[in-house]
Amino acid sequence: MKTLFFDTHQFDQDAFIAANKSFGLDIEFIASRLDDQTARLAENFEVVCSFVNDQLNDDCLRDLKNVGLKLIALRSAGFNHVDLISADKQGLMVARVPSYSPHAVAEFAIGLLLSLSRKIHHAYYRVRDLNFSLDGLVGFELNKKTVGVIGTGKIGSIVAQIMASFGCQVLTYDLHKNPDLEGHKNIHSTDLINLCAQSDIISLHLPLTPETHHLIDQDRISKMKDGVIIINTGRGALINSAALLEGLKTEKIGGAALDVYEEEEDVFFEDLSNKILQDDILARLLTFPNVLITSHQAFLTREALQAIAVTTLDSIKQFIDTGIVPPERIINSQSCAQGVSHV
Ligand code: NAI
């Protein structure tokens, strides 16, 4: 069986080629995203591997079925880009990587926060221009601040513990209490209203589901502390971008660091440096001195890429050898209802 990898970049190819030395699978890479315009490229392949900004809608899945596809292997844990009801109807098996390196994302979230709180990104550019002045670089300390962590699964629980080790008071909110955080002196679980009212800094670590879509909206922002700092490494649409923009303009929000953005599909992962940016909200966000945006790179570590490659290739190999994939990696239309998260 042959596998076609969509939406690949050099870093994907390097990681998969290295890991495939142990699996010996027949794999090919293309740069095109997988969607209803490109699904037919999978003709002559039995497996496709896709990433987070591909669009596996009903038309795309029908085309994949029609070209004889057997397995869709997502090289992500997240699956909000796949119409799982349609995949079930087409009889297409969908596998994912449920967990790779939560530390990669947690450490990046902290990195964004530190850069924002101490203006390190501004200082870096100044010094390169031989501007060694300190005016305008006054930051704030994290020690003794209250940090709200929304979502205390694999990533959020690490963020909570790192922030507690900085001497912060950590408030957490999740549908389910994480036993790993129980009894920690500086970490306390609370409800969302209290977390928003009390926190100087709020970091989002939730999956994107119908319930969490625009969790941070104008109303929620109005109930936050003045000058609140918002960090989002979860999914862009957890935040209503227009409300975020308004909060920044009125200075209700004191800063934002975003590794994910609501409309990132059209922008992130591409070099648009010679193009005209069409997204006016993103363009405006980029003008704020207290906004730091990265292009969905929190997962991008050597360790995470290796783990993603090994798990994905292992799923494909097991499918080829036995016709099945380990059940914890399979997702279907029941997965959301069962509370499986999107990563
Ligand atoms: P996880 O599944 O371990 O944790 C998610 C937590 O969210 C769970 O504890 C769950 O109970 C909670 N949750 C789900 N729905 C909720 C709701 N409606 N209200 C309150 N809590 C709810 O997931 P993990 O691995 O910690 O990932 C968290 C986030 O990180 C996801 O949004 C994912 O998309 C994002 N992510 C971002 C990456 C990046 O490169 N920027 C890479 C990997 C993950």
Short mmCIF file of C-alpha atoms and ligand atoms in Angstrom, two decimals:
data_model
loop_
_atom_site.label_atom_id
_atom_site.label_comp_id
_atom_site.label_asym_id
_atom_site.label_seq_id
_atom_site.Cartn_x
_atom_site.Cartn_y
_atom_site.Cartn_z
CA MET A 1 0.00 0.00 0.00
CA LYS A 2 1.16 3.52 -0.78
CA THR A 3 0.70 6.62 1.39
CA LEU A 4 0.42 10.19 0.09
CA PHE A 5 1.33 12.97 2.52
CA PHE A 6 -0.52 16.24 1.85
CA ASP A 7 0.44 19.76 2.95
CA THR A 8 4.04 18.85 3.69
CA HIS A 9 6.91 21.16 4.48
CA GLN A 10 10.59 20.36 4.68
CA PHE A 11 10.40 19.79 8.44
CA ASP A 12 7.64 17.17 7.98
CA GLN A 13 9.53 15.39 5.25
CA ASP A 14 12.77 15.31 7.24
CA ALA A 15 11.02 13.83 10.29
CA PHE A 16 9.01 11.25 8.32
CA ILE A 17 11.91 10.16 6.12
CA ALA A 18 14.09 9.63 9.23
CA ALA A 19 11.37 7.69 11.09
CA ASN A 20 10.47 5.64 8.01
CA LYS A 21 13.92 4.01 8.08
CA SER A 22 12.46 1.75 10.79
CA PHE A 23 9.13 1.16 9.01
CA GLY A 24 10.08 0.88 5.33
CA LEU A 25 6.72 2.17 4.07
CA ASP A 26 6.07 3.38 0.53
CA ILE A 27 5.48 7.13 1.10
CA GLU A 28 5.28 10.22 -1.12
CA PHE A 29 5.03 13.89 -0.17
CA ILE A 30 3.22 16.77 -1.85
CA ALA A 31 2.85 20.41 -0.80
CA SER A 32 -0.84 20.77 -1.77
CA ARG A 33 -3.38 20.92 0.99
CA LEU A 34 -5.96 18.15 1.03
CA ASP A 35 -9.45 19.41 0.19
CA ASP A 36 -12.23 18.80 -2.32
CA GLN A 37 -10.08 20.28 -5.11
CA THR A 38 -7.08 18.03 -4.47
CA ALA A 39 -8.51 14.76 -3.13
CA ARG A 40 -8.22 13.12 -6.57
CA LEU A 41 -4.44 13.38 -6.33
CA ALA A 42 -4.78 10.40 -3.98
CA GLU A 43 -5.63 8.12 -6.93
CA ASN A 44 -3.31 5.08 -6.75
CA PHE A 45 -2.81 5.55 -2.97
CA GLU A 46 -4.57 3.58 -0.24
CA VAL A 47 -3.58 5.89 2.64
CA VAL A 48 -3.41 9.68 2.92
CA CYS A 49 -1.74 11.62 5.69
CA SER A 50 -3.08 15.11 6.42
CA PHE A 51 -2.44 18.08 8.70
CA VAL A 52 -4.49 20.62 10.65
CA ASN A 53 -5.31 23.14 7.93
CA ASP A 54 -6.48 20.59 5.34
CA GLN A 55 -10.26 20.55 4.80
CA LEU A 56 -11.66 17.02 4.79
CA ASN A 57 -15.27 17.93 4.07
CA ASP A 58 -17.99 15.68 2.64
CA ASP A 59 -16.99 16.26 -1.02
CA CYS A 60 -13.33 15.63 -0.25
CA LEU A 61 -14.13 12.39 1.61
CA ARG A 62 -16.41 11.17 -1.18
CA ASP A 63 -13.61 11.74 -3.69
CA LEU A 64 -11.15 9.91 -1.46
CA LYS A 65 -13.56 6.98 -1.23
CA ASN A 66 -14.07 7.02 -5.00
CA VAL A 67 -10.33 6.79 -5.69
CA GLY A 68 -10.16 3.70 -3.47
CA LEU A 69 -8.69 5.15 -0.28
CA LYS A 70 -8.71 2.98 2.85
CA LEU A 71 -7.17 5.01 5.70
CA ILE A 72 -6.81 8.68 6.61
CA ALA A 73 -3.90 9.16 9.00
CA LEU A 74 -3.94 12.60 10.63
CA ARG A 75 -0.51 13.72 11.75
CA SER A 76 -2.16 15.74 14.50
CA ALA A 77 -4.29 14.96 17.48
CA GLY A 78 -6.85 17.54 16.34
CA PHE A 79 -9.62 16.52 13.99
CA ASN A 80 -11.92 19.55 13.84
CA HIS A 81 -10.98 19.77 10.12
CA VAL A 82 -12.52 16.35 9.34
CA ASP A 83 -16.23 15.68 8.72
CA LEU A 84 -16.31 12.50 10.79
CA ILE A 85 -19.99 11.81 10.09
CA SER A 86 -19.19 11.74 6.39
CA ALA A 87 -16.05 9.63 6.97
CA ASP A 88 -18.20 7.10 8.83
CA LYS A 89 -20.73 7.07 5.98
CA GLN A 90 -17.97 6.48 3.44
CA GLY A 91 -16.51 3.71 5.60
CA LEU A 92 -13.18 5.53 5.79
CA MET A 93 -11.05 4.82 8.84
CA VAL A 94 -9.52 7.94 10.45
CA ALA A 95 -6.55 7.70 12.80
CA ARG A 96 -4.75 10.48 14.67
CA VAL A 97 -1.84 11.02 17.06
CA PRO A 98 -3.67 11.47 20.38
CA SER A 99 -0.63 12.77 22.23
CA TYR A 100 2.89 13.66 21.18
CA SER A 101 4.64 16.29 23.27
CA PRO A 102 2.48 18.43 25.55
CA HIS A 103 5.71 20.01 26.84
CA ALA A 104 6.38 21.45 23.37
CA VAL A 105 3.17 23.48 23.48
CA ALA A 106 3.30 24.31 27.20
CA GLU A 107 6.88 25.61 26.99
CA PHE A 108 5.99 27.69 23.93
CA ALA A 109 3.02 29.27 25.71
CA ILE A 110 5.31 30.28 28.56
CA GLY A 111 7.85 31.58 26.03
CA LEU A 112 5.20 33.78 24.43
CA LEU A 113 4.16 35.10 27.82
CA LEU A 114 7.74 35.91 28.85
CA SER A 115 8.42 37.65 25.57
CA LEU A 116 5.27 39.72 25.96
CA SER A 117 5.80 40.53 29.64
CA ARG A 118 9.45 41.65 29.14
CA LYS A 119 9.18 42.92 25.53
CA ILE A 120 11.98 40.60 24.47
CA HIS A 121 10.82 40.59 20.84
CA HIS A 122 11.05 44.40 20.73
CA ALA A 123 14.45 44.41 22.45
CA TYR A 124 15.80 41.86 19.95
CA TYR A 125 15.00 44.09 16.97
CA ARG A 126 16.23 47.26 18.67
CA VAL A 127 19.64 45.84 19.51
CA ARG A 128 20.05 44.55 15.96
CA ASP A 129 19.56 48.18 14.84
CA LEU A 130 22.25 49.23 17.36
CA ASN A 131 19.53 50.92 19.42
CA PHE A 132 20.61 50.13 22.97
CA SER A 133 18.15 52.45 24.73
CA LEU A 134 15.78 51.03 27.33
CA ASP A 135 12.96 53.53 26.93
CA GLY A 136 9.68 51.78 26.21
CA LEU A 137 10.94 48.38 27.39
CA VAL A 138 9.53 48.44 30.93
CA GLY A 139 7.89 45.07 31.54
CA PHE A 140 6.16 43.35 34.42
CA GLU A 141 7.00 40.38 36.63
CA LEU A 142 5.06 37.14 36.65
CA ASN A 143 5.86 36.36 40.29
CA LYS A 144 2.76 36.84 42.51
CA LYS A 145 0.47 37.41 39.51
CA THR A 146 -2.74 35.41 39.16
CA VAL A 147 -2.72 33.20 36.09
CA GLY A 148 -5.91 31.60 34.79
CA VAL A 149 -5.42 28.35 32.90
CA ILE A 150 -8.50 27.35 30.91
CA GLY A 151 -8.29 23.64 30.08
CA THR A 152 -6.15 21.47 32.33
CA GLY A 153 -5.57 18.45 30.15
CA LYS A 154 -2.11 17.38 29.04
CA ILE A 155 -0.87 20.84 28.03
CA GLY A 156 -2.78 23.10 30.42
CA SER A 157 -1.74 21.07 33.46
CA ILE A 158 1.94 21.55 32.55
CA VAL A 159 1.39 25.27 32.02
CA ALA A 160 -0.32 25.48 35.43
CA GLN A 161 2.61 23.78 37.14
CA ILE A 162 5.23 25.92 35.39
CA MET A 163 3.36 29.10 36.30
CA ALA A 164 3.05 27.95 39.92
CA SER A 165 6.82 27.42 39.96
CA PHE A 166 7.21 31.08 38.90
CA GLY A 167 5.46 32.03 42.15
CA CYS A 168 2.11 32.72 40.48
CA GLN A 169 -1.28 31.95 41.96
CA VAL A 170 -2.88 29.67 39.38
CA LEU A 171 -6.63 29.39 38.88
CA THR A 172 -7.81 26.58 36.65
CA TYR A 173 -11.05 25.82 34.87
CA ASP A 174 -11.96 22.56 33.13
CA LEU A 175 -15.02 20.35 32.75
CA HIS A 176 -13.05 17.66 34.60
CA LYS A 177 -10.65 18.26 37.48
CA ASN A 178 -7.14 16.99 36.73
CA PRO A 179 -6.01 14.81 39.67
CA ASP A 180 -2.35 15.69 38.94
CA LEU A 181 -3.09 19.25 40.08
CA GLU A 182 -5.01 18.31 43.24
CA GLY A 183 -3.44 19.47 46.51
CA HIS A 184 -0.97 21.84 44.84
CA LYS A 185 -0.48 24.84 47.14
CA ASN A 186 -0.67 27.49 44.42
CA ILE A 187 -3.11 25.86 41.99
CA HIS A 188 -6.84 26.05 42.61
CA SER A 189 -9.72 25.03 40.43
CA THR A 190 -12.59 27.47 40.05
CA ASP A 191 -15.40 28.38 37.67
CA LEU A 192 -14.89 30.30 34.45
CA ILE A 193 -16.52 33.50 35.73
CA ASN A 194 -14.24 33.70 38.76
CA LEU A 195 -11.16 32.76 36.74
CA CYS A 196 -11.86 35.58 34.28
CA ALA A 197 -12.58 38.10 37.05
CA GLN A 198 -9.44 37.32 39.07
CA SER A 199 -6.72 36.57 36.52
CA ASP A 200 -4.00 38.97 35.39
CA ILE A 201 -3.04 36.51 32.68
CA ILE A 202 -5.29 33.94 30.95
CA SER A 203 -3.93 31.05 28.91
CA LEU A 204 -6.19 28.88 26.72
CA HIS A 205 -5.65 25.12 26.42
CA LEU A 206 -9.03 23.84 25.27
CA PRO A 207 -10.06 21.90 22.19
CA LEU A 208 -12.23 23.69 19.66
CA THR A 209 -15.74 22.29 19.91
CA PRO A 210 -19.18 23.84 19.40
CA GLU A 211 -19.17 24.55 23.17
CA THR A 212 -15.78 26.29 23.21
CA HIS A 213 -16.18 28.22 19.92
CA HIS A 214 -15.79 31.95 20.79
CA LEU A 215 -15.53 31.12 24.49
CA ILE A 216 -13.67 34.41 24.76
CA ASP A 217 -16.09 36.96 23.35
CA GLN A 218 -16.97 40.58 24.03
CA ASP A 219 -19.11 39.76 27.06
CA ARG A 220 -16.46 37.51 28.63
CA ILE A 221 -13.72 40.07 27.97
CA SER A 222 -15.81 42.80 29.64
CA LYS A 223 -15.79 40.72 32.83
CA MET A 224 -12.01 40.29 32.87
CA LYS A 225 -9.56 42.43 34.82
CA ASP A 226 -8.48 45.67 33.16
CA GLY A 227 -5.17 45.10 31.39
CA VAL A 228 -5.57 41.30 31.26
CA ILE A 229 -3.01 39.42 29.15
CA ILE A 230 -4.42 36.65 26.91
CA ILE A 231 -2.32 33.76 25.61
CA ASN A 232 -3.81 31.39 23.02
CA THR A 233 -1.95 28.29 21.88
CA GLY A 234 -5.20 26.27 21.71
CA ARG A 235 -7.27 26.98 18.62
CA GLY A 236 -7.91 30.35 16.99
CA ALA A 237 -11.69 30.22 17.13
CA LEU A 238 -11.68 29.90 20.93
CA ILE A 239 -11.46 33.69 20.72
CA ASN A 240 -13.73 36.02 18.77
CA SER A 241 -11.00 37.96 16.96
CA ALA A 242 -13.13 41.07 16.46
CA ALA A 243 -13.82 41.18 20.22
CA LEU A 244 -10.12 40.71 20.93
CA LEU A 245 -9.28 43.57 18.59
CA GLU A 246 -11.82 45.84 20.27
CA GLY A 247 -10.51 44.88 23.72
CA LEU A 248 -6.97 45.79 22.65
CA LYS A 249 -8.06 49.10 21.12
CA THR A 250 -9.89 50.14 24.30
CA GLU A 251 -6.92 48.88 26.36
CA LYS A 252 -9.23 46.59 28.33
CA ILE A 253 -6.81 43.89 27.19
CA GLY A 254 -3.20 44.71 28.08
CA GLY A 255 -1.59 42.28 25.64
CA ALA A 256 -2.16 39.14 23.62
CA ALA A 257 0.11 36.37 22.41
CA LEU A 258 -1.45 34.15 19.77
CA ASP A 259 0.02 31.03 18.21
CA VAL A 260 -3.33 30.28 16.60
CA TYR A 261 -5.77 32.58 14.83
CA GLU A 262 -9.40 32.17 13.85
CA GLU A 263 -8.78 32.56 10.10
CA GLU A 264 -5.31 31.03 10.05
CA GLU A 265 -6.06 28.52 7.25
CA ASP A 266 -5.58 31.22 4.61
CA VAL A 267 -2.38 32.60 6.09
CA PHE A 268 -0.38 30.40 8.44
CA PHE A 269 2.36 28.06 7.17
CA GLU A 270 2.79 30.18 3.98
CA ASP A 271 5.37 32.80 3.00
CA LEU A 272 3.15 35.77 2.11
CA SER A 273 5.91 38.35 2.40
CA ASN A 274 5.41 39.44 -1.22
CA LYS A 275 1.61 39.35 -1.12
CA ILE A 276 -1.09 41.76 0.04
CA LEU A 277 -2.55 40.57 3.34
CA GLN A 278 -6.32 40.32 2.83
CA ASP A 279 -7.28 39.69 6.46
CA ASP A 280 -7.98 43.14 7.95
CA ILE A 281 -8.35 41.90 11.53
CA LEU A 282 -5.01 40.11 11.41
CA ALA A 283 -3.40 43.14 9.75
CA ARG A 284 -4.69 45.39 12.54
CA LEU A 285 -3.63 42.94 15.27
CA LEU A 286 -0.11 43.01 13.87
CA THR A 287 0.09 46.79 14.45
CA PHE A 288 -0.17 46.56 18.24
CA PRO A 289 3.09 46.75 20.20
CA ASN A 290 1.52 44.49 22.84
CA VAL A 291 0.46 41.72 20.47
CA LEU A 292 2.75 38.84 19.57
CA ILE A 293 1.63 36.44 16.85
CA THR A 294 3.31 33.22 15.74
CA SER A 295 2.23 30.91 12.97
CA HIS A 296 0.91 27.82 14.81
CA GLN A 297 4.39 26.66 15.74
CA ALA A 298 3.94 25.67 19.39
CA PHE A 299 4.11 21.97 18.47
CA LEU A 300 7.25 22.43 16.37
CA THR A 301 10.05 20.72 18.27
CA ARG A 302 12.35 17.92 17.19
CA GLU A 303 10.85 15.73 19.92
CA ALA A 304 7.25 16.36 18.87
CA LEU A 305 7.95 15.89 15.16
CA GLN A 306 9.69 12.60 15.85
CA ALA A 307 6.84 11.39 18.07
CA ILE A 308 4.23 12.42 15.47
CA ALA A 309 6.15 10.63 12.70
CA VAL A 310 6.66 7.41 14.66
CA THR A 311 3.03 7.16 15.82
CA THR A 312 1.64 8.00 12.37
CA LEU A 313 3.87 5.51 10.55
CA ASP A 314 3.15 2.87 13.19
CA SER A 315 -0.61 3.33 12.66
CA ILE A 316 -0.18 2.98 8.88
CA LYS A 317 2.06 -0.09 9.26
CA GLN A 318 -0.37 -1.79 11.63
CA PHE A 319 -3.22 -1.02 9.25
CA ILE A 320 -1.32 -2.51 6.31
CA ASP A 321 -0.27 -5.62 8.29
CA THR A 322 -3.50 -6.33 10.18
CA GLY A 323 -6.24 -4.07 8.79
CA ILE A 324 -6.61 -2.33 12.16
CA VAL A 325 -5.11 0.60 14.07
CA PRO A 326 -4.77 0.79 17.89
CA PRO A 327 -8.26 1.81 19.09
CA GLU A 328 -7.06 4.82 21.09
CA ARG A 329 -5.87 6.39 17.82
CA ILE A 330 -9.13 5.85 15.92
CA ILE A 331 -11.65 8.67 15.72
CA ASN A 332 -15.19 8.60 14.38
CA SER A 333 -18.43 10.54 14.65
CA GLN A 334 -18.83 9.35 18.25
CA SER A 335 -15.48 10.78 19.34
CA CYS A 336 -16.74 14.32 20.06
CA ALA A 337 -19.69 13.01 22.02
CA GLN A 338 -17.30 10.87 24.05
CA GLY A 339 -15.30 14.00 24.96
CA VAL A 340 -12.22 13.19 22.87
CA SER A 341 -10.43 16.47 22.40
CA HIS A 342 -9.19 18.14 19.24
CA VAL A 343 -5.52 19.02 19.17
P1 NAI B 1 -6.35 17.50 26.35
O1 NAI B 1 -7.43 16.71 25.74
O2 NAI B 1 -5.32 16.77 27.15
O3 NAI B 1 -6.98 18.64 27.28
C1 NAI B 1 -8.09 19.41 26.89
C2 NAI B 1 -8.86 19.73 28.14
O4 NAI B 1 -9.95 20.57 27.77
C3 NAI B 1 -9.46 18.50 28.83
O5 NAI B 1 -9.04 18.45 30.17
C4 NAI B 1 -10.97 18.70 28.70
O6 NAI B 1 -11.68 18.24 29.83
C5 NAI B 1 -11.05 20.21 28.58
N1 NAI B 1 -12.29 20.62 27.93
C6 NAI B 1 -12.81 20.18 26.77
N2 NAI B 1 -13.95 20.84 26.49
C7 NAI B 1 -14.15 21.71 27.50
C8 NAI B 1 -15.15 22.68 27.78
N3 NAI B 1 -16.20 22.86 26.97
N4 NAI B 1 -15.03 23.41 28.90
C9 NAI B 1 -13.99 23.22 29.76
N5 NAI B 1 -13.00 22.31 29.55
C10 NAI B 1 -13.10 21.57 28.43
O7 NAI B 1 -5.68 18.36 25.20
P2 NAI B 1 -4.24 18.99 25.18
O8 NAI B 1 -3.30 18.02 24.59
O9 NAI B 1 -3.92 19.59 26.50
O10 NAI B 1 -4.45 20.18 24.12
C11 NAI B 1 -5.13 21.38 24.50
C12 NAI B 1 -5.17 22.38 23.35
O11 NAI B 1 -3.90 22.59 22.75
C13 NAI B 1 -6.10 21.99 22.21
O12 NAI B 1 -6.98 23.04 21.94
C14 NAI B 1 -5.21 21.85 21.02
O13 NAI B 1 -5.84 22.21 19.84
C15 NAI B 1 -4.04 22.76 21.35
N6 NAI B 1 -2.79 22.40 20.66
C16 NAI B 1 -2.13 23.37 19.98
C17 NAI B 1 -0.94 23.11 19.36
C18 NAI B 1 -0.14 24.19 18.69
O14 NAI B 1 0.83 23.90 17.99
N7 NAI B 1 -0.50 25.46 18.89
C19 NAI B 1 -0.39 21.76 19.31
C20 NAI B 1 -1.13 20.81 20.11
C21 NAI B 1 -2.29 21.14 20.74
#
